[in-house]
mmCIF file of C-alpha atoms in Angstrom:
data_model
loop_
_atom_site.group_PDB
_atom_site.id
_atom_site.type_symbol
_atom_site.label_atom_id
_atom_site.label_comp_id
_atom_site.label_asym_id
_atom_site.label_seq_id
_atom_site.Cartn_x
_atom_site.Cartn_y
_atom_site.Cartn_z
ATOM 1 C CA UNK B 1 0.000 0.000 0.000
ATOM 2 C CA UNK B 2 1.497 2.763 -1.026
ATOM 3 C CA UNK B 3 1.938 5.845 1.980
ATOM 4 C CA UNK B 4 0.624 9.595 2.034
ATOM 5 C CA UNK B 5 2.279 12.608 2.558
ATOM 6 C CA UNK B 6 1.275 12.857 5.590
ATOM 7 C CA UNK B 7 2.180 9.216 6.340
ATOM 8 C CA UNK B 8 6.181 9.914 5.793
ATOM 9 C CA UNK B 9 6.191 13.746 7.401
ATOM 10 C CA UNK B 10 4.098 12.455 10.513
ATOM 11 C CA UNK B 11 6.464 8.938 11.005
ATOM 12 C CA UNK B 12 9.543 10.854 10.055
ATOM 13 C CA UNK B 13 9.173 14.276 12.098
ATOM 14 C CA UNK B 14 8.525 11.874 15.248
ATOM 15 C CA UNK B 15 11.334 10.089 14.540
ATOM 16 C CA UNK B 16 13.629 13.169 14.376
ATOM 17 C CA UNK B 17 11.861 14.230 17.258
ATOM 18 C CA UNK B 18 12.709 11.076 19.066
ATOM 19 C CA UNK B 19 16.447 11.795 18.332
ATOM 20 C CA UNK B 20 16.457 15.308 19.790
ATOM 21 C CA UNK B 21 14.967 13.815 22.816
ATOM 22 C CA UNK B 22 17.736 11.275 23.263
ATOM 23 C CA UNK B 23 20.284 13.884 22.968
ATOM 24 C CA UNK B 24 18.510 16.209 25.158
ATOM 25 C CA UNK B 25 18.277 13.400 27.583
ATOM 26 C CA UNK B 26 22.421 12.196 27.620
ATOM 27 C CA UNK B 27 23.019 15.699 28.867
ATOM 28 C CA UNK B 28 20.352 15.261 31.276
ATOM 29 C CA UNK B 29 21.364 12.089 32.166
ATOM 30 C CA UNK B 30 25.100 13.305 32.320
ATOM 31 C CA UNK B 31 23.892 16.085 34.691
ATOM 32 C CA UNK B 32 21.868 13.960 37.316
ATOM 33 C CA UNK B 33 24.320 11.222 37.052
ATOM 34 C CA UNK B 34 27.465 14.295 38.355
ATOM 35 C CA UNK B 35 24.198 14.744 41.055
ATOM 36 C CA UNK B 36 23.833 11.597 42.228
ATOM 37 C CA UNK B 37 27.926 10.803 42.339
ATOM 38 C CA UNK B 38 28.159 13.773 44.580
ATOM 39 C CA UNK B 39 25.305 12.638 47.069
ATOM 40 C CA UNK B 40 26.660 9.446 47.442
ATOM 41 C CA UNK B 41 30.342 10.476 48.514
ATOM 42 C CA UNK B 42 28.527 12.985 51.022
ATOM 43 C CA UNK B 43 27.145 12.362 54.685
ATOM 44 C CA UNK B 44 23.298 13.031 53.545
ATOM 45 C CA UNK B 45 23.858 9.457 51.386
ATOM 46 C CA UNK B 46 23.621 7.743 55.295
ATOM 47 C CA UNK B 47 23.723 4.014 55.049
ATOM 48 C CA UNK B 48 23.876 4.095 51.106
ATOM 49 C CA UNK B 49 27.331 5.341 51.034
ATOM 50 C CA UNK B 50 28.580 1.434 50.716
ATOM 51 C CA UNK B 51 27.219 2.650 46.865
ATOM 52 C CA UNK B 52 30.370 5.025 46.509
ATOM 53 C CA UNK B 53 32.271 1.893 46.268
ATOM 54 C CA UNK B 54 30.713 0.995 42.629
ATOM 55 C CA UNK B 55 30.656 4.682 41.792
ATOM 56 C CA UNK B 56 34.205 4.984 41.483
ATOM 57 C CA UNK B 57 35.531 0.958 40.645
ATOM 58 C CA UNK B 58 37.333 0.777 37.556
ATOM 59 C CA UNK B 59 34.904 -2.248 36.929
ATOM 60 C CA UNK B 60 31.304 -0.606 37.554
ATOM 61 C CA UNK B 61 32.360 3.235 37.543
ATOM 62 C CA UNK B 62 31.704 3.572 33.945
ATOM 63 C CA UNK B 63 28.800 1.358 33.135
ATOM 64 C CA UNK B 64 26.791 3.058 36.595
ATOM 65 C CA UNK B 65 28.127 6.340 34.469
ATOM 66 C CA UNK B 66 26.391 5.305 31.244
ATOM 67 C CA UNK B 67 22.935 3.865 32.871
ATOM 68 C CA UNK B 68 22.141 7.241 33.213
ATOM 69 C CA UNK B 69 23.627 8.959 30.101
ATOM 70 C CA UNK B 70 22.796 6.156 27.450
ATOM 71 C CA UNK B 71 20.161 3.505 29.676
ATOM 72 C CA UNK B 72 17.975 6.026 31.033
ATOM 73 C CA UNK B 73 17.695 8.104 28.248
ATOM 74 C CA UNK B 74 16.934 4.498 25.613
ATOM 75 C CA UNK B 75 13.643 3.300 27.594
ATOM 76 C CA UNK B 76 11.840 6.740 27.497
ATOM 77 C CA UNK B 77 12.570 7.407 23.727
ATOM 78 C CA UNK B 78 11.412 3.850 23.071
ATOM 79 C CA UNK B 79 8.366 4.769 25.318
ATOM 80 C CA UNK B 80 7.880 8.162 23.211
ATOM 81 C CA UNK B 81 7.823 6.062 20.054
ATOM 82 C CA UNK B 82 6.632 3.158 20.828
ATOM 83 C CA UNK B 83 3.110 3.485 19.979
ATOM 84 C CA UNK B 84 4.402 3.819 16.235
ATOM 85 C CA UNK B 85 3.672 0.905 13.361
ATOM 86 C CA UNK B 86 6.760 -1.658 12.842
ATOM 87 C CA UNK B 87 6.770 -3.936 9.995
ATOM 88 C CA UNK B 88 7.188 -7.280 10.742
ATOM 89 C CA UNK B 89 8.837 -10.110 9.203
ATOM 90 C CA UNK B 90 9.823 -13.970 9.351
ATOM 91 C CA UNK B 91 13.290 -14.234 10.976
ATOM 92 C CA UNK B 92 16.126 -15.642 8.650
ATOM 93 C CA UNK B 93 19.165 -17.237 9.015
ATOM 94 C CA UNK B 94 22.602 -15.010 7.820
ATOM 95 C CA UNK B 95 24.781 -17.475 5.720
ATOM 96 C CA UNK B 96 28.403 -17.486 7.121
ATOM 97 C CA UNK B 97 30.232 -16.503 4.119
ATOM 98 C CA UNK B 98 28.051 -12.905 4.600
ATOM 99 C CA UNK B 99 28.593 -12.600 7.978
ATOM 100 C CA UNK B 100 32.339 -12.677 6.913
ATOM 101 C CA UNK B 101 31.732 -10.460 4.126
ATOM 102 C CA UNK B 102 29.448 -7.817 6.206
ATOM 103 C CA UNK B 103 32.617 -7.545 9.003
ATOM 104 C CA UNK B 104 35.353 -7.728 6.646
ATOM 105 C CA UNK B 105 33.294 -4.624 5.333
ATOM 106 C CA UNK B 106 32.374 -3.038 8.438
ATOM 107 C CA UNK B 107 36.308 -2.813 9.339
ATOM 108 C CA UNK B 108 37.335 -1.828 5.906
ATOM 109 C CA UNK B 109 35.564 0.531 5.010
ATOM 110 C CA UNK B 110 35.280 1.696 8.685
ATOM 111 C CA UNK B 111 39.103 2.652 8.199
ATOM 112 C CA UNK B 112 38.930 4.298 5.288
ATOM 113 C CA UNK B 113 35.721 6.634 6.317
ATOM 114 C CA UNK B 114 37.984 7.417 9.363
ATOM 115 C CA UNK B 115 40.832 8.253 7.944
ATOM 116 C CA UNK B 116 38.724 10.576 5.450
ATOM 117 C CA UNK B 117 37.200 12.263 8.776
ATOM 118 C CA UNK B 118 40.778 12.922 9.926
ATOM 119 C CA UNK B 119 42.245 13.817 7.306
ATOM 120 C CA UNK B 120 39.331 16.853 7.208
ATOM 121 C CA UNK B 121 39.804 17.425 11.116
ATOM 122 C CA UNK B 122 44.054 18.263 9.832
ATOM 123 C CA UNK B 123 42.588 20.343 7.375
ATOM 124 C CA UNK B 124 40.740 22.274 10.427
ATOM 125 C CA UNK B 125 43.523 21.783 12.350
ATOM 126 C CA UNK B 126 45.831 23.973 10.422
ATOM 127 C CA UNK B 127 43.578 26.439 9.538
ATOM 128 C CA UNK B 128 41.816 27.017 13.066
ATOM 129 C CA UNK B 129 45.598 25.859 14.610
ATOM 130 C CA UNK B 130 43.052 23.691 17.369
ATOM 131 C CA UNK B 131 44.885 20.144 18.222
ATOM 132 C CA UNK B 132 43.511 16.984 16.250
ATOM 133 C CA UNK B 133 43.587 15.370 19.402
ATOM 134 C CA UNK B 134 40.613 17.271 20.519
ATOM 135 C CA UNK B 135 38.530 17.087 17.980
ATOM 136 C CA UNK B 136 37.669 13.647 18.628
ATOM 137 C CA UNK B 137 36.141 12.253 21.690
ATOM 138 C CA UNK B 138 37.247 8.998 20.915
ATOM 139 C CA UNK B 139 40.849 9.735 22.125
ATOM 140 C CA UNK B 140 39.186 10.907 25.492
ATOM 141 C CA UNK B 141 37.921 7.225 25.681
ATOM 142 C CA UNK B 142 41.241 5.699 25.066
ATOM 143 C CA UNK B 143 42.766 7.637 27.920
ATOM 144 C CA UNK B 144 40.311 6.148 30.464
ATOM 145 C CA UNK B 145 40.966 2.015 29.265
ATOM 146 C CA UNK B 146 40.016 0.939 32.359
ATOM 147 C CA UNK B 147 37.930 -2.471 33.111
ATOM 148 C CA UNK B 148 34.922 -0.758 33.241
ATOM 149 C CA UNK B 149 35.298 1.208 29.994
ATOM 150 C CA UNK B 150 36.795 -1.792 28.209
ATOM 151 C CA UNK B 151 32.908 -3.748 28.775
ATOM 152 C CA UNK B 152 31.099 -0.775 27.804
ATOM 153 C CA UNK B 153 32.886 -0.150 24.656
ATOM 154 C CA UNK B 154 32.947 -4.085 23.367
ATOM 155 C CA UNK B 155 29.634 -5.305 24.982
ATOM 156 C CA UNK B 156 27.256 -2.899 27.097
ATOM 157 C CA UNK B 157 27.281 0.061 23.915
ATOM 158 C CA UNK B 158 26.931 -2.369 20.827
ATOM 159 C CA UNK B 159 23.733 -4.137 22.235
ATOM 160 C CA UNK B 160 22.577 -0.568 23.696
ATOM 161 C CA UNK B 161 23.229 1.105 20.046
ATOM 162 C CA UNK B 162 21.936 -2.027 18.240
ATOM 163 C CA UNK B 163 18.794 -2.595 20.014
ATOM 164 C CA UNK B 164 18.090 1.547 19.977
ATOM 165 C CA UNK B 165 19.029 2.530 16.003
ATOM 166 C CA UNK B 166 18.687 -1.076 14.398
ATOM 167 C CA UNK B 167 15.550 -2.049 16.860
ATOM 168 C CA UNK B 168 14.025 1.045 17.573
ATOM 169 C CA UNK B 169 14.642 3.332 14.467
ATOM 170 C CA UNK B 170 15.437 0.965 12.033
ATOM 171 C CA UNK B 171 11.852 -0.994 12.727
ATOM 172 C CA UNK B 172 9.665 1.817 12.415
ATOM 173 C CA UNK B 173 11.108 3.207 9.041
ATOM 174 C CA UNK B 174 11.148 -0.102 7.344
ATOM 175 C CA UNK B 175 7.259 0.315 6.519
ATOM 176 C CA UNK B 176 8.798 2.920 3.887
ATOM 177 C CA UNK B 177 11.072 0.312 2.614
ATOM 178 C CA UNK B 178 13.956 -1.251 3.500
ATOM 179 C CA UNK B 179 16.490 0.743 1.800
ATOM 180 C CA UNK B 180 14.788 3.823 3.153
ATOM 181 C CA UNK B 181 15.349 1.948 6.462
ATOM 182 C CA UNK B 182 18.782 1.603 5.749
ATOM 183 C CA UNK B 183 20.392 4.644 4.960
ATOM 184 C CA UNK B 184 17.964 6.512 7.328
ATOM 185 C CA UNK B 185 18.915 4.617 10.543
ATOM 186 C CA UNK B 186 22.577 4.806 9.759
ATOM 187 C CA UNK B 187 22.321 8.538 9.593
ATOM 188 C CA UNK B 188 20.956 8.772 12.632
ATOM 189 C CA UNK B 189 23.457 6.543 13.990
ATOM 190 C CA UNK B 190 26.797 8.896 12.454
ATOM 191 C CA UNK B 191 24.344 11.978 13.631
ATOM 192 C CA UNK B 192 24.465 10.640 17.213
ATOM 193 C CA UNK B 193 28.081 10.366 17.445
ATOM 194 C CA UNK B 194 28.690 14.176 17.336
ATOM 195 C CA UNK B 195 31.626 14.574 15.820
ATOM 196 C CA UNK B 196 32.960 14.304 12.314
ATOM 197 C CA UNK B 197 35.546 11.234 12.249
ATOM 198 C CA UNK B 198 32.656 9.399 14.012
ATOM 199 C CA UNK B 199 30.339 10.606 12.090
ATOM 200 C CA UNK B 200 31.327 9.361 8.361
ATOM 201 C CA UNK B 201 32.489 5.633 9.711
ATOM 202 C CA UNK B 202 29.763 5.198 12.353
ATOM 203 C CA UNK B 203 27.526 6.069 8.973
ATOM 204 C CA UNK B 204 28.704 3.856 6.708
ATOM 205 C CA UNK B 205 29.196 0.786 9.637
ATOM 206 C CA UNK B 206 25.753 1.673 10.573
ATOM 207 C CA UNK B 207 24.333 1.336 6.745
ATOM 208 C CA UNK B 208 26.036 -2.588 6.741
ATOM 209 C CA UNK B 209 24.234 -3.364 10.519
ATOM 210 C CA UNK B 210 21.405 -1.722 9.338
ATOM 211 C CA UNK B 211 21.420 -4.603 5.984
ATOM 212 C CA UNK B 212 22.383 -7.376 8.290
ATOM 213 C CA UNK B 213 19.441 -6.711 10.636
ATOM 214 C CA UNK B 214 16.995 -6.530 7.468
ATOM 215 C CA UNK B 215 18.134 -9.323 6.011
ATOM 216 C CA UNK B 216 17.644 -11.456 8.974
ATOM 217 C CA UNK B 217 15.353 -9.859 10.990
ATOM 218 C CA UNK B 218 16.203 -10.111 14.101
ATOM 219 C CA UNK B 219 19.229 -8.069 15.848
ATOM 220 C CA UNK B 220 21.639 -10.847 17.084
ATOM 221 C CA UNK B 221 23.757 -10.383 14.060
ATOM 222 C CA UNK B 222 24.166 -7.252 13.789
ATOM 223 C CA UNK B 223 25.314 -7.001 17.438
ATOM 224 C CA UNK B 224 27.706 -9.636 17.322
ATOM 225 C CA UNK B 225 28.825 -7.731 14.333
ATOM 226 C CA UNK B 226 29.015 -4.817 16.406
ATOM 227 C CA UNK B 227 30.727 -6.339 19.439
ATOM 228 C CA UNK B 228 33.519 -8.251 17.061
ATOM 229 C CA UNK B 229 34.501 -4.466 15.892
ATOM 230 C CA UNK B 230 34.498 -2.743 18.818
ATOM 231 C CA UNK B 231 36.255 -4.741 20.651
ATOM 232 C CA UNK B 232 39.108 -5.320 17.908
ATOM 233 C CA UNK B 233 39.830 -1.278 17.973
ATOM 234 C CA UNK B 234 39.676 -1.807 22.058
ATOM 235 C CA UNK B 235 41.963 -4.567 21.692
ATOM 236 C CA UNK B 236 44.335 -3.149 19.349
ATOM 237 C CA UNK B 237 44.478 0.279 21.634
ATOM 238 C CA UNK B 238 44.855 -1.635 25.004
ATOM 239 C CA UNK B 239 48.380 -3.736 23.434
ATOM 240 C CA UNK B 240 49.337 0.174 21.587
ATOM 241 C CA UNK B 241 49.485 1.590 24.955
ATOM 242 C CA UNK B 242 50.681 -1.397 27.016
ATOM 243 C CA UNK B 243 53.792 -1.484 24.369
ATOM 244 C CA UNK B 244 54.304 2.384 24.902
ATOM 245 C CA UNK B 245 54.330 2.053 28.811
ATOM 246 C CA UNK B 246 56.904 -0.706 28.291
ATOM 247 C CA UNK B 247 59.382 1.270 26.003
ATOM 248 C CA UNK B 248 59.938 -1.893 24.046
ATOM 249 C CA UNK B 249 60.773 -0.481 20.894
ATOM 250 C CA UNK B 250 61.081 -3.222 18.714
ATOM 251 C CA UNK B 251 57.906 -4.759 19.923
ATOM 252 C CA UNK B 252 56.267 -1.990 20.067
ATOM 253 C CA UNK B 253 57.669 -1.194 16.022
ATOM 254 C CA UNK B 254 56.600 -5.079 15.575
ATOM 255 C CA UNK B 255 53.072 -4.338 17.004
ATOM 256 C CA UNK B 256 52.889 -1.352 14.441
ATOM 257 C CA UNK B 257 53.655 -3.005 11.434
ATOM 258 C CA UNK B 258 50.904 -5.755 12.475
ATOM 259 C CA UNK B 259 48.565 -3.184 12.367
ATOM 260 C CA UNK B 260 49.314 -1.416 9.434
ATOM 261 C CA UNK B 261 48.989 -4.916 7.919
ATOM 262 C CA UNK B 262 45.541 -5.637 9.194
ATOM 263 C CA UNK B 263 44.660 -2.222 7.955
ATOM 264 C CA UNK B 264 45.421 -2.730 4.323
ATOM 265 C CA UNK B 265 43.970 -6.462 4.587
ATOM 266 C CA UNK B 266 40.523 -5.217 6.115
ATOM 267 C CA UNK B 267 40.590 -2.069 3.363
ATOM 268 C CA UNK B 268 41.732 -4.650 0.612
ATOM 269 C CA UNK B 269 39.074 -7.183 1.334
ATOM 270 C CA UNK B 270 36.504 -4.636 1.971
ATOM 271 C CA UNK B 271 37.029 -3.281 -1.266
ATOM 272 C CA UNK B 272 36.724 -7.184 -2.685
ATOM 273 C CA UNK B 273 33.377 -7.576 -0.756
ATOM 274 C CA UNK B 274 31.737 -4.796 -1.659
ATOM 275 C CA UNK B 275 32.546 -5.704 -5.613
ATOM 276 C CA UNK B 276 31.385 -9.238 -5.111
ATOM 277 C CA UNK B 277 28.141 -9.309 -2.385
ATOM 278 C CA UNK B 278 27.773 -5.497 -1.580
ATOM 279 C CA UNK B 279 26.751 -4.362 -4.567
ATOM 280 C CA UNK B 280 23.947 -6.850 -4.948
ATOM 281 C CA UNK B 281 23.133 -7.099 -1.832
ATOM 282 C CA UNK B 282 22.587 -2.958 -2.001
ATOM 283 C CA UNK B 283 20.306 -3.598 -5.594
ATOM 284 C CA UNK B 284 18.650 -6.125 -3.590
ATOM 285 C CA UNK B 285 17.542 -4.096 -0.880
ATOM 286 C CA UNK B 286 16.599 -1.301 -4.262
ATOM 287 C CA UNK B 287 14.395 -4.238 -5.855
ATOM 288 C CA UNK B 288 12.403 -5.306 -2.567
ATOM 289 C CA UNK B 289 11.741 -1.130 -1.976
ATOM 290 C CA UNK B 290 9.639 -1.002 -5.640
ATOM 291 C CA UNK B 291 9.248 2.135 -7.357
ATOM 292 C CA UNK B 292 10.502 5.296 -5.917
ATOM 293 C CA UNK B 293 7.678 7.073 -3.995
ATOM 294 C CA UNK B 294 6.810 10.964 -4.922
ATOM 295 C CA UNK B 295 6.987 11.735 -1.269
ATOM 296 C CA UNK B 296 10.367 10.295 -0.335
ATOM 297 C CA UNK B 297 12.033 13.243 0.367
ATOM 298 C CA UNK B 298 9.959 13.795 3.397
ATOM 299 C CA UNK B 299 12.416 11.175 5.184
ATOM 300 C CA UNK B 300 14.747 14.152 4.979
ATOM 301 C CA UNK B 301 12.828 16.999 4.711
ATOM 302 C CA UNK B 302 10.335 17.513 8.090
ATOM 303 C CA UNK B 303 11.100 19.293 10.709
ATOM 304 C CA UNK B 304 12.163 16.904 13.442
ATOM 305 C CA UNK B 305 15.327 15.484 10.685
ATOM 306 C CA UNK B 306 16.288 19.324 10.675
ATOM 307 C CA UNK B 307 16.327 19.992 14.369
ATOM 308 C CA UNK B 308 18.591 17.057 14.829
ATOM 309 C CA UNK B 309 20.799 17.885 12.111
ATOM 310 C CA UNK B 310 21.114 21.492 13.629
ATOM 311 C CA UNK B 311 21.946 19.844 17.173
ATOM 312 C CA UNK B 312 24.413 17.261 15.917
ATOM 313 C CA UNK B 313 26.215 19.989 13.621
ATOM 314 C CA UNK B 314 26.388 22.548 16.424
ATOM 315 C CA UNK B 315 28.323 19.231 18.232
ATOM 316 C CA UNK B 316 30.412 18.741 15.883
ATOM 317 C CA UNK B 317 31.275 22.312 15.254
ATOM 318 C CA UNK B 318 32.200 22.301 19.003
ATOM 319 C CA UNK B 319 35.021 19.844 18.864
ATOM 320 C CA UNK B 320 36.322 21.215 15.753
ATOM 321 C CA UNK B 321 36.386 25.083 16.540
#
């Protein structure tokens, strides 16, 4: 059945909607959770103070941290969209040889996005004369590689992310076709991220989840997807800075090399991929959608899209200016 204007700017204007909320949230979250840290190191906290304990262990410090930014924050914009359609199909099984092909991908291309969005952030750099270093939150993160950070990055965040953009988001926009679906949920994901180097790979990671989770239609794919990358770029930057605390410089020259060889093997076979299964997968995904509808450009154009847009580019104008 084909959908009405009013269909796609209604569906798609909540959706926005439901992404300004989530940010607005995280800094809520962020601001309670500073709240509640300080209560529970005072004397009003009483016989709760035992909770101080898991506040600040390198274990549960950051996951407590991220209930309130990310958890929090992920059940009430489910709740403020919930009430929305979903489209529903049979579950299906992901041969191996795509799973292969879809991660082989994901870290590929996930390189070569990133090094794009750095190579624009040096660009910046030299004209604004602001440090790469703090343009990208990411190298925050790898300065705090503690227990607790190391589970939220490779476990607690992809199944979070996962069940929020590919659940949530990618659910309700797959009425409008699966492509649609797609590219519009892995916006949203590089959107979230804030920043530009996140921003282009999280994007184009996010459109190969987002394909995975159609094509099988269910989610635990796509977050074991998830899980295997994150936690090869945690894995990779805990031995980096292990081997630069040791002053080993041969292993630590060895451990380079190793990983400028996995880079040009996951760029080289993502390249390979994409000629041989990404390509049809992506006309695929084209075919199943049907013929273009006239009022497809409401995905884009409605006023919740915009508002997040605005928010996410004032973000990433922070961290570059």
């Amino acid at each position: 059945m084909e959908l009405d204007k009013r269909t796609y700017l209604t569906s798609f204007t909540m959706l926005g909607l439901a992404m300004c909320l989530y940010s607005g949230l995280q800094v809520l979250g962020a601001y309670v959770y500073a709240l509640v840290t300080n209560w529970i190191y005072g004397p009003e906290a009483g016989g709760l103070r035992w909770l101080s304990g898991l506040f600040s262990s390198s274990w549960t410090g950051m996951p407590i941290r991220y209930v309130f930014v990310l958890g929090i924050p992920s059940i009430l914009v489910y709740l403020f969209v919930c009430w929305m359609p979903v489209k529903k199909e049979p579950e299906a099984k992901l041969p191996p040889e795509n799973f292969l092909a879809a991660l082989v991908m994901a870290m590929g291309f996930g390189y070569i996005f990133n090094f794009a969005g750095a190579f624009i952030n040096f660009g910046v750099s030299l004209a604004t004369g602001k440090s790469v270093l703090e343009m990208n939150p990411v190298t925050e993160m790898l300065d705090m590689m503690q227990p607790g950070m190391m589970l939220y990055v490779c476990m607690i965040g992809p199944v979070m992310e996962e069940v929020m953009f590919r659940g949530v988001f990618l659910r309700r926009a797959r009425r409008f076709g699966d492509q649609t679906a797609v590219i519009y949920s892995a916006v949203l994901f590089g959107l979230m991220h804030g920043n530009l180097t996140q921003f282009f790979y999280a994007t184009v990671i996010g459109m190969i989840l987002g394909y995975v989770a159609v094509s099988t239609n269910r989610l635990r794919c796509s977050i074991l997807l998830h899980i295997l990358v994150n936690s090869y770029s945690a894995y990779l930057t805990a031995w980096s800075l292990f081997y630069e605390q040791s002053g080993g410089l041969f292993f630590t020259g060895l451990f380079s090399l190793g990983a400028l060889a996995a880079v040009a093997f996951f760029i080289a076979g993502a390249v390979w991929f994409f000629c041989t299964r990404g390509i049809h997968w992506w006309r695929n995904l084209k075919a199943a959608e049907g013929g273009k509808s006239p009022f497809r450009r409401y995905v884009w154009a409605n006023p919740g899209f915009f508002l997040f847009a605005v928010i996410s580019g004032l973000e990433m104008a922070l961290y570059l200016l």
